[in-house]
Tab-separated table of C-alpha atoms and ligand atoms in Angstrom:
chain	number	residue	atom	x	y	z
A	1	MET	CA	-37.161	20.997	17.362
A	2	GLU	CA	-40.624	19.575	16.851
A	3	ARG	CA	-42.968	20.112	19.779
A	4	ILE	CA	-44.330	17.011	21.522
A	5	ASN	CA	-47.434	17.512	23.654
A	6	VAL	CA	-48.633	15.306	26.478
A	7	THR	CA	-51.676	14.474	24.386
A	8	GLN	CA	-53.251	15.143	21.010
A	9	SER	CA	-56.955	15.058	20.194
A	10	GLN	CA	-58.014	12.229	17.894
A	11	MET	CA	-60.112	13.308	14.936
A	12	PRO	CA	-61.808	11.260	12.226
A	13	PRO	CA	-60.921	11.890	8.556
A	14	PHE	CA	-62.316	15.319	7.578
A	15	ASP	CA	-64.670	13.909	4.910
A	16	GLU	CA	-66.109	11.378	7.332
A	17	TYR	CA	-67.174	14.140	9.721
A	18	ILE	CA	-68.537	16.356	6.934
A	19	ASN	CA	-70.551	13.436	5.671
A	20	GLU	CA	-71.890	12.760	9.160
A	21	ILE	CA	-73.122	16.322	9.708
A	22	LYS	CA	-74.493	16.910	6.185
A	23	GLU	CA	-78.078	15.913	7.016
A	24	LEU	CA	-78.182	18.478	9.823
A	25	TRP	CA	-78.537	21.094	7.066
A	26	GLU	CA	-81.689	19.298	5.922
A	27	THR	CA	-83.293	18.467	9.261
A	28	LYS	CA	-82.198	21.716	11.002
A	29	TRP	CA	-82.369	19.696	14.227
A	30	LEU	CA	-79.242	20.816	16.081
A	31	THR	CA	-79.792	19.784	19.684
A	32	ASN	CA	-82.447	18.434	22.151
A	33	ASN	CA	-82.224	14.674	21.739
A	34	GLY	CA	-81.702	14.689	17.966
A	35	ALA	CA	-81.114	11.682	15.739
A	36	LYS	CA	-77.321	11.696	16.181
A	37	HIS	CA	-77.738	11.954	19.947
A	38	GLN	CA	-80.085	8.962	20.024
A	39	THR	CA	-77.843	6.832	17.820
A	40	LEU	CA	-74.755	7.673	19.869
A	41	GLU	CA	-76.483	6.754	23.143
A	42	LYS	CA	-77.416	3.381	21.667
A	43	LYS	CA	-73.970	2.704	20.210
A	44	LEU	CA	-72.228	3.699	23.427
A	45	CYS	CA	-74.333	1.256	25.456
A	46	GLU	CA	-73.170	-1.481	23.105
A	47	TYR	CA	-69.542	-0.423	23.173
A	48	LEU	CA	-69.399	0.173	26.924
A	49	ARG	CA	-71.526	-2.911	27.649
A	50	THR	CA	-73.922	-1.020	29.890
A	51	ASP	CA	-77.725	-1.008	30.196
A	52	SER	CA	-78.030	2.678	29.491
A	53	ALA	CA	-76.092	5.855	28.824
A	54	ALA	CA	-77.274	9.443	29.228
A	55	LEU	CA	-75.240	11.919	27.204
A	56	PHE	CA	-74.177	15.312	28.541
A	57	THR	CA	-72.474	18.389	27.174
A	58	ASN	CA	-69.408	17.540	29.274
A	59	GLY	CA	-68.286	15.111	31.943
A	60	HIS	CA	-68.273	17.589	34.798
A	61	LEU	CA	-71.938	18.549	34.409
A	62	ALA	CA	-72.775	14.855	34.095
A	63	LEU	CA	-71.139	14.272	37.467
A	64	GLU	CA	-73.000	17.185	39.061
A	65	ALA	CA	-76.249	15.916	37.526
A	66	VAL	CA	-75.853	12.415	38.939
A	67	LEU	CA	-75.092	13.733	42.443
A	68	ASP	CA	-78.147	15.973	42.074
A	69	SER	CA	-80.377	13.173	40.769
A	70	CYS	CA	-79.469	10.903	43.674
A	71	ASP	CA	-80.591	13.602	46.146
A	72	PHE	CA	-77.427	13.185	48.171
A	73	GLN	CA	-76.916	15.162	51.358
A	74	GLY	CA	-74.026	15.207	53.792
A	75	GLU	CA	-70.616	13.672	53.255
A	76	VAL	CA	-69.067	11.952	50.247
A	77	ILE	CA	-65.943	9.826	50.653
A	78	THR	CA	-63.629	10.458	47.714
A	79	THR	CA	-60.018	10.589	46.560
A	80	PRO	CA	-57.822	13.704	46.328
A	81	PHE	CA	-55.685	12.078	43.609
A	82	THR	CA	-57.771	13.173	40.648
A	83	PHE	CA	-58.570	16.060	38.344
A	84	ILE	CA	-60.124	18.909	40.349
A	85	SER	CA	-63.523	18.335	38.647
A	86	THR	CA	-64.291	15.374	40.950
A	87	THR	CA	-63.884	17.492	44.086
A	88	HIS	CA	-65.628	20.530	42.562
A	89	ALA	CA	-68.707	18.467	41.677
A	90	ILE	CA	-69.085	17.349	45.308
A	91	ILE	CA	-68.670	20.839	46.769
A	92	ARG	CA	-70.812	22.556	44.125
A	93	ARG	CA	-73.668	20.153	44.990
A	94	GLY	CA	-73.460	21.357	48.599
A	95	LEU	CA	-71.828	18.158	49.820
A	96	LYS	CA	-68.747	17.775	51.974
A	97	PRO	CA	-65.801	15.876	50.485
A	98	VAL	CA	-64.119	13.492	52.912
A	99	PHE	CA	-60.736	12.552	51.499
A	100	CYS	CA	-59.481	8.992	51.655
A	101	ASP	CA	-55.879	8.109	50.848
A	102	ILE	CA	-54.922	6.105	47.753
A	103	GLY	CA	-53.186	2.744	47.403
A	104	GLU	CA	-50.371	1.379	45.245
A	105	ASP	CA	-52.429	1.584	42.032
A	106	PHE	CA	-53.311	5.255	42.800
A	107	THR	CA	-57.039	4.478	43.261
A	108	ILE	CA	-58.866	4.868	46.591
A	109	ASP	CA	-57.422	2.626	49.357
A	110	VAL	CA	-60.377	0.415	50.296
A	111	ASP	CA	-58.801	-0.481	53.654
A	112	LYS	CA	-59.006	3.165	54.709
A	113	VAL	CA	-62.594	3.856	53.620
A	114	GLU	CA	-64.555	2.298	56.487
A	115	ASN	CA	-62.865	4.463	59.134
A	116	LEU	CA	-64.151	7.552	57.353
A	117	VAL	CA	-67.822	6.519	57.344
A	118	THR	CA	-70.019	8.601	59.681
A	119	GLU	CA	-73.800	8.900	60.072
A	120	LYS	CA	-73.620	11.755	57.550
A	121	THR	CA	-71.975	9.709	54.788
A	122	CYS	CA	-74.259	9.233	51.776
A	123	ALA	CA	-71.953	8.074	49.000
A	124	ILE	CA	-68.496	7.027	47.860
A	125	LEU	CA	-67.056	8.742	44.781
A	126	PRO	CA	-63.921	6.849	43.746
A	127	VAL	CA	-61.941	7.504	40.548
A	128	HIS	CA	-60.591	4.908	38.106
A	129	VAL	CA	-57.553	7.140	37.813
A	130	TYR	CA	-55.472	6.700	34.597
A	131	GLY	CA	-57.914	3.897	33.737
A	132	ASN	CA	-56.773	1.819	36.747
A	133	ILE	CA	-59.876	0.119	38.101
A	134	CYS	CA	-60.866	0.556	41.764
A	135	ASP	CA	-61.441	-2.448	44.016
A	136	ASP	CA	-65.181	-2.604	43.343
A	137	LYS	CA	-65.754	-5.747	45.416
A	138	GLY	CA	-64.164	-4.208	48.507
A	139	LEU	CA	-66.002	-0.917	48.056
A	140	SER	CA	-69.336	-2.652	47.460
A	141	LYS	CA	-69.040	-4.540	50.745
A	142	ILE	CA	-68.672	-1.277	52.643
A	143	ALA	CA	-71.451	0.360	50.615
A	144	VAL	CA	-73.880	-2.461	51.397
A	145	LYS	CA	-72.936	-2.526	55.100
A	146	TYR	CA	-73.630	1.209	55.551
A	147	GLY	CA	-76.302	1.760	52.899
A	148	LEU	CA	-74.120	3.983	50.701
A	149	LYS	CA	-74.189	4.483	46.952
A	150	ILE	CA	-71.050	4.231	44.813
A	151	ILE	CA	-70.732	6.711	41.948
A	152	TYR	CA	-67.584	6.164	39.902
A	153	ASP	CA	-65.631	8.895	38.177
A	154	ALA	CA	-64.725	6.827	35.115
A	155	ALA	CA	-63.511	9.833	33.091
A	156	HIS	CA	-60.230	8.008	32.345
A	157	ALA	CA	-61.687	4.555	31.811
A	158	PHE	CA	-63.487	4.628	28.461
A	159	GLY	CA	-63.565	1.145	26.942
A	160	VAL	CA	-61.815	-0.549	29.865
A	161	GLN	CA	-63.123	-4.072	30.466
A	162	ILE	CA	-63.059	-6.345	33.484
A	163	GLY	CA	-63.264	-9.803	31.977
A	164	THR	CA	-66.265	-9.414	29.708
A	165	LYS	CA	-67.850	-6.643	31.784
A	166	GLY	CA	-67.687	-2.963	30.889
A	167	VAL	CA	-66.281	-0.701	33.580
A	168	GLY	CA	-69.430	1.453	33.369
A	169	SER	CA	-71.495	-1.381	34.801
A	170	LEU	CA	-69.810	-1.062	38.211
A	171	GLY	CA	-71.421	0.831	41.087
A	172	HIS	CA	-74.739	2.665	41.078
A	173	ALA	CA	-73.599	4.902	38.215
A	174	SER	CA	-70.416	5.925	36.372
A	175	MET	CA	-69.390	9.168	34.720
A	176	PHE	CA	-67.371	9.194	31.502
A	177	SER	CA	-65.742	12.269	29.982
A	178	PHE	CA	-65.535	12.756	26.218
A	179	HIS	CA	-63.400	15.888	26.424
A	180	ALA	CA	-61.064	16.544	23.496
A	181	THR	CA	-58.079	15.261	25.491
A	182	LYS	CA	-59.636	11.952	26.511
A	183	VAL	CA	-59.251	8.537	24.822
A	184	PHE	CA	-62.645	8.961	23.128
A	185	ASN	CA	-63.910	12.470	22.419
A	186	THR	CA	-67.038	14.277	21.250
A	187	ILE	CA	-65.084	17.603	21.301
A	188	GLU	CA	-66.606	18.307	24.720
A	189	GLY	CA	-68.946	15.729	26.149
A	190	GLY	CA	-69.697	13.123	28.742
A	191	ALA	CA	-72.119	10.442	29.842
A	192	ILE	CA	-73.584	8.701	32.850
A	193	THR	CA	-74.063	4.957	32.664
A	194	THR	CA	-76.398	3.244	35.116
A	195	SER	CA	-78.756	0.277	35.311
A	196	ASP	CA	-81.176	2.200	37.553
A	197	ALA	CA	-84.083	3.167	35.251
A	198	GLU	CA	-85.478	5.699	37.734
A	199	LEU	CA	-82.104	7.456	37.986
A	200	LEU	CA	-81.817	7.501	34.189
A	201	LYS	CA	-85.213	9.183	33.919
A	202	ARG	CA	-84.161	11.892	36.366
A	203	LEU	CA	-80.846	12.454	34.599
A	204	ASN	CA	-82.627	12.928	31.291
A	205	LEU	CA	-84.897	15.527	32.856
A	206	ILE	CA	-82.279	17.363	34.879
A	207	ARG	CA	-80.061	17.921	31.842
A	208	ASN	CA	-82.971	19.699	30.129
A	209	PHE	CA	-84.408	22.076	32.770
A	210	GLY	CA	-86.536	19.352	34.392
A	211	ILE	CA	-89.087	19.753	31.610
A	212	THR	CA	-91.538	16.834	31.341
A	213	GLY	CA	-94.084	18.343	28.934
A	214	GLN	CA	-95.187	21.540	27.211
A	215	GLU	CA	-96.825	22.772	30.386
A	216	SER	CA	-94.997	20.834	33.088
A	217	VAL	CA	-91.660	21.055	34.863
A	218	GLU	CA	-91.045	18.305	37.362
A	219	TYR	CA	-87.576	19.051	38.737
A	220	ILE	CA	-85.279	21.982	39.312
A	221	GLY	CA	-82.950	21.224	36.411
A	222	GLY	CA	-80.329	22.893	34.283
A	223	ASN	CA	-78.975	22.757	30.770
A	224	ALA	CA	-76.344	20.137	30.088
A	225	LYS	CA	-77.448	18.734	26.751
A	226	MET	CA	-75.098	17.318	24.126
A	227	ASN	CA	-75.664	18.866	20.692
A	228	GLU	CA	-75.782	17.131	17.312
A	229	PHE	CA	-72.316	18.298	16.205
A	230	GLN	CA	-70.788	16.768	19.314
A	231	ALA	CA	-72.771	13.546	18.842
A	232	ALA	CA	-71.697	13.384	15.167
A	233	MET	CA	-68.051	13.634	16.257
A	234	GLY	CA	-68.699	10.786	18.686
A	235	LEU	CA	-70.293	8.594	16.012
A	236	CYS	CA	-67.244	9.074	13.766
A	237	ASN	CA	-64.678	8.579	16.516
A	238	LEU	CA	-66.393	5.432	17.759
A	239	ARG	CA	-65.636	3.811	14.369
A	240	HIS	CA	-61.903	4.283	14.981
A	241	ILE	CA	-61.586	3.864	18.730
A	242	ASP	CA	-60.385	0.244	18.774
A	243	GLU	CA	-57.627	1.035	16.307
A	244	TRP	CA	-56.573	4.090	18.342
A	245	ILE	CA	-56.410	2.090	21.571
A	246	LYS	CA	-54.192	-0.457	19.774
A	247	MET	CA	-51.869	2.365	18.692
A	248	ARG	CA	-51.711	3.618	22.303
A	249	LYS	CA	-50.765	0.103	23.392
A	250	ASN	CA	-47.798	0.221	21.014
A	251	VAL	CA	-46.662	3.530	22.513
A	252	SER	CA	-46.880	2.004	25.973
A	253	GLU	CA	-44.711	-0.931	24.861
A	254	TRP	CA	-42.103	1.392	23.332
A	255	TYR	CA	-41.812	3.257	26.640
A	256	ARG	CA	-41.443	-0.030	28.522
A	257	GLU	CA	-38.618	-1.171	26.221
A	258	ARG	CA	-36.624	1.971	27.040
A	259	LEU	CA	-37.553	2.690	30.673
A	260	GLY	CA	-38.500	-0.768	31.979
A	261	GLU	CA	-35.260	-1.665	33.724
A	262	ILE	CA	-34.248	1.710	35.109
A	263	LYS	CA	-33.732	1.986	38.874
A	264	GLY	CA	-35.886	4.658	40.483
A	265	VAL	CA	-38.324	4.800	37.547
A	266	SER	CA	-41.663	2.972	38.031
A	267	LEU	CA	-43.879	2.412	35.026
A	268	PRO	CA	-47.653	1.813	34.997
A	269	GLU	CA	-48.494	-1.774	35.907
A	270	GLU	CA	-51.142	-3.813	34.161
A	271	GLN	CA	-54.025	-4.916	36.367
A	272	GLU	CA	-54.851	-8.613	36.232
A	273	GLY	CA	-57.904	-9.514	34.145
A	274	ILE	CA	-58.365	-5.928	32.963
A	275	LYS	CA	-58.313	-4.822	29.337
A	276	SER	CA	-56.668	-1.403	29.500
A	277	ASN	CA	-57.278	1.658	27.313
A	278	PHE	CA	-53.727	3.058	27.723
A	279	ALA	CA	-55.186	6.473	28.469
A	280	TYR	CA	-52.098	7.905	30.180
A	281	TYR	CA	-48.469	7.037	30.787
A	282	PRO	CA	-47.832	7.931	34.443
A	283	VAL	CA	-44.253	7.379	35.644
A	284	VAL	CA	-43.049	7.703	39.243
A	285	PHE	CA	-39.526	9.059	39.741
A	286	ASP	CA	-38.320	8.020	43.187
A	287	GLY	CA	-34.616	7.509	43.808
A	288	TYR	CA	-33.735	8.213	40.165
A	289	LYS	CA	-30.793	10.483	39.311
A	290	HIS	CA	-33.303	13.263	38.550
A	291	THR	CA	-36.363	14.290	40.546
A	292	ARG	CA	-39.784	14.460	38.883
A	293	ASP	CA	-39.494	18.227	38.686
A	294	SER	CA	-36.091	18.141	36.994
A	295	VAL	CA	-37.299	15.558	34.461
A	296	PHE	CA	-40.219	17.899	33.707
A	297	ASP	CA	-37.808	20.822	33.205
A	298	LEU	CA	-35.349	18.814	31.084
A	299	LEU	CA	-38.192	17.735	28.778
A	300	GLU	CA	-39.556	21.260	28.540
A	301	LYS	CA	-36.154	22.545	27.429
A	302	GLU	CA	-36.359	20.066	24.553
A	303	ASN	CA	-39.855	21.237	23.580
A	304	ILE	CA	-41.508	18.167	25.135
A	305	TYR	CA	-44.495	18.792	27.382
A	306	ALA	CA	-45.203	16.210	30.069
A	307	ARG	CA	-47.754	16.980	32.813
A	308	LYS	CA	-47.571	16.824	36.604
A	309	TYR	CA	-50.843	14.877	36.792
A	310	PHE	CA	-52.035	15.004	39.526
A	311	TYR	CA	-50.150	17.646	41.423
A	312	PRO	CA	-51.091	19.018	43.835
A	313	ALA	CA	-53.608	16.558	45.270
A	314	THR	CA	-57.003	18.317	45.247
A	315	ASN	CA	-57.147	18.600	49.059
A	316	ASP	CA	-54.036	20.793	48.857
A	317	PHE	CA	-55.785	23.566	46.890
A	318	GLU	CA	-56.659	26.587	49.039
A	319	CYS	CA	-60.223	26.773	47.660
A	320	VAL	CA	-60.819	23.162	48.709
A	321	LYS	CA	-59.163	23.394	52.149
A	322	VAL	CA	-61.923	25.800	53.193
A	323	TYR	CA	-64.416	22.930	53.028
A	324	SER	CA	-62.432	19.953	54.111
A	325	CYS	CA	-58.981	18.456	53.967
A	326	GLY	CA	-58.194	15.138	55.635
A	327	LYS	CA	-54.756	13.587	55.804
A	328	THR	CA	-53.738	11.635	52.712
A	329	PRO	CA	-49.954	11.224	52.975
A	330	TYR	CA	-49.552	8.644	50.216
A	331	ALA	CA	-51.532	10.760	47.726
A	332	LYS	CA	-49.237	13.675	48.573
A	333	TYR	CA	-46.144	11.504	48.203
A	334	VAL	CA	-47.244	10.220	44.781
A	335	SER	CA	-48.377	13.632	43.558
A	336	GLU	CA	-44.879	14.993	44.213
A	337	ARG	CA	-43.142	12.240	42.211
A	338	ILE	CA	-45.432	11.360	39.323
A	339	LEU	CA	-45.192	12.634	35.763
A	340	THR	CA	-47.472	11.679	32.877
A	341	LEU	CA	-45.366	11.350	29.738
A	342	PRO	CA	-46.702	12.153	26.252
A	343	MET	CA	-49.273	9.525	25.258
A	344	HIS	CA	-51.628	9.509	22.295
A	345	ALA	CA	-52.462	7.264	19.360
A	346	GLU	CA	-50.375	9.090	16.793
A	347	LEU	CA	-47.154	9.293	18.780
A	348	THR	CA	-44.351	7.661	16.756
A	349	LYS	CA	-41.561	5.373	17.959
A	350	GLN	CA	-39.110	8.102	17.019
A	351	GLN	CA	-40.920	10.598	19.254
A	352	VAL	CA	-41.025	8.139	22.168
A	353	ASP	CA	-37.284	7.633	21.698
A	354	ARG	CA	-36.728	11.391	21.833
A	355	VAL	CA	-38.630	11.585	25.152
A	356	CYS	CA	-36.694	8.623	26.599
A	357	ASP	CA	-33.328	9.990	25.398
A	358	VAL	CA	-33.907	13.194	27.359
A	359	ILE	CA	-34.847	11.237	30.510
A	360	LEU	CA	-31.940	8.767	30.248
A	361	GLU	CA	-29.085	10.685	28.711
A	362	ASN	CA	-28.999	13.845	30.819
B	401	LIG	C1	-61.679	15.163	32.437
B	401	LIG	C2	-62.105	14.769	33.804
B	401	LIG	C3	-63.313	15.200	34.378
B	401	LIG	C4	-64.196	16.244	33.749
B	401	LIG	O1	-64.638	15.938	32.492
B	401	LIG	P1	-64.972	17.100	31.428
B	401	LIG	O2	-65.593	16.351	30.309
B	401	LIG	O3	-63.689	17.760	31.068
B	401	LIG	O4	-65.937	18.041	32.065
B	401	LIG	C5	-63.665	14.696	35.614
B	401	LIG	N1	-62.873	13.850	36.287
B	401	LIG	C6	-61.692	13.431	35.791
B	401	LIG	C7	-60.873	12.477	36.580
B	401	LIG	C8	-61.257	13.898	34.547
B	401	LIG	O5	-60.063	13.532	34.071
């Protein structure tokens, strides 16, 4: 039986990539703000509809760099229903994560944020989880009232639009991940988008050892630069991204046709006024004839690999509990019932049917 994975990396045609990297053999300029890097930054600003974008070698280091650049100290209100990177970035920057529960759309529950604000709070780090967009208006109100900055983890939200606005224009800054498994990839990679020119300047320095000139270093920085081979992959993939998102939309519709009317199975809901990127296909099994865990096992037996994203919630990991925990009962409840089904651009109707047959006919 053919193996079906939860995701599959999108790659451009082989010749297109080879063509894109050819000139690197002439210029011998492989990293440090090369030509490909500069072009990709420009093109991403256009595509994401943001004022600026600073590229990084991966999304996680981008997130650490933005927390660093903002000089945050103290507590950061965040969500435990995310990939562990979000929580790690906070703790590794010497900050304390304060976990807020999530709402029906799995993003941070704005109604529960204000209660968690203390005199030590410096920022809110919400996640547009699965590409579902957080309540930015509600969060902004709280941020303004208490003088906090909002930094979005937009790792799942590449290309998502709110009306005509790009999701990366929300908050003080947003982090995108271009990891191989994401909707848009540069093999490994990431970016920060922001309209704060001063922050952008700092980000650009911090990703390259804080170096400002041949004989001057202005900040304590690190190395988180994107190289030219990564940027070339991004330039190629950007040419195909709209088509790939359309293909993902088809997959999402095929799932809905098969699973839409099944009691105890809740499918992802579209958010009003939001153009989705169909990054994931999270399904909640609650009151269905099989539990989430048995659906996972049944699929695995048929060589189909779904993922328990996100289980456990990050505040349930032992290495995180040492720093902080906080009670987030709804995040726990969801994390025990949710399964992300295979979702990528090249998934066929036949493959979706195979996945649905296993879920429905056992
Ligand atoms: C993938 C991901 C990250 C980390 O991005 P990398 O590019 O893999 O370093 C951070 N947060 C979330 C929610 C992610 O899914």
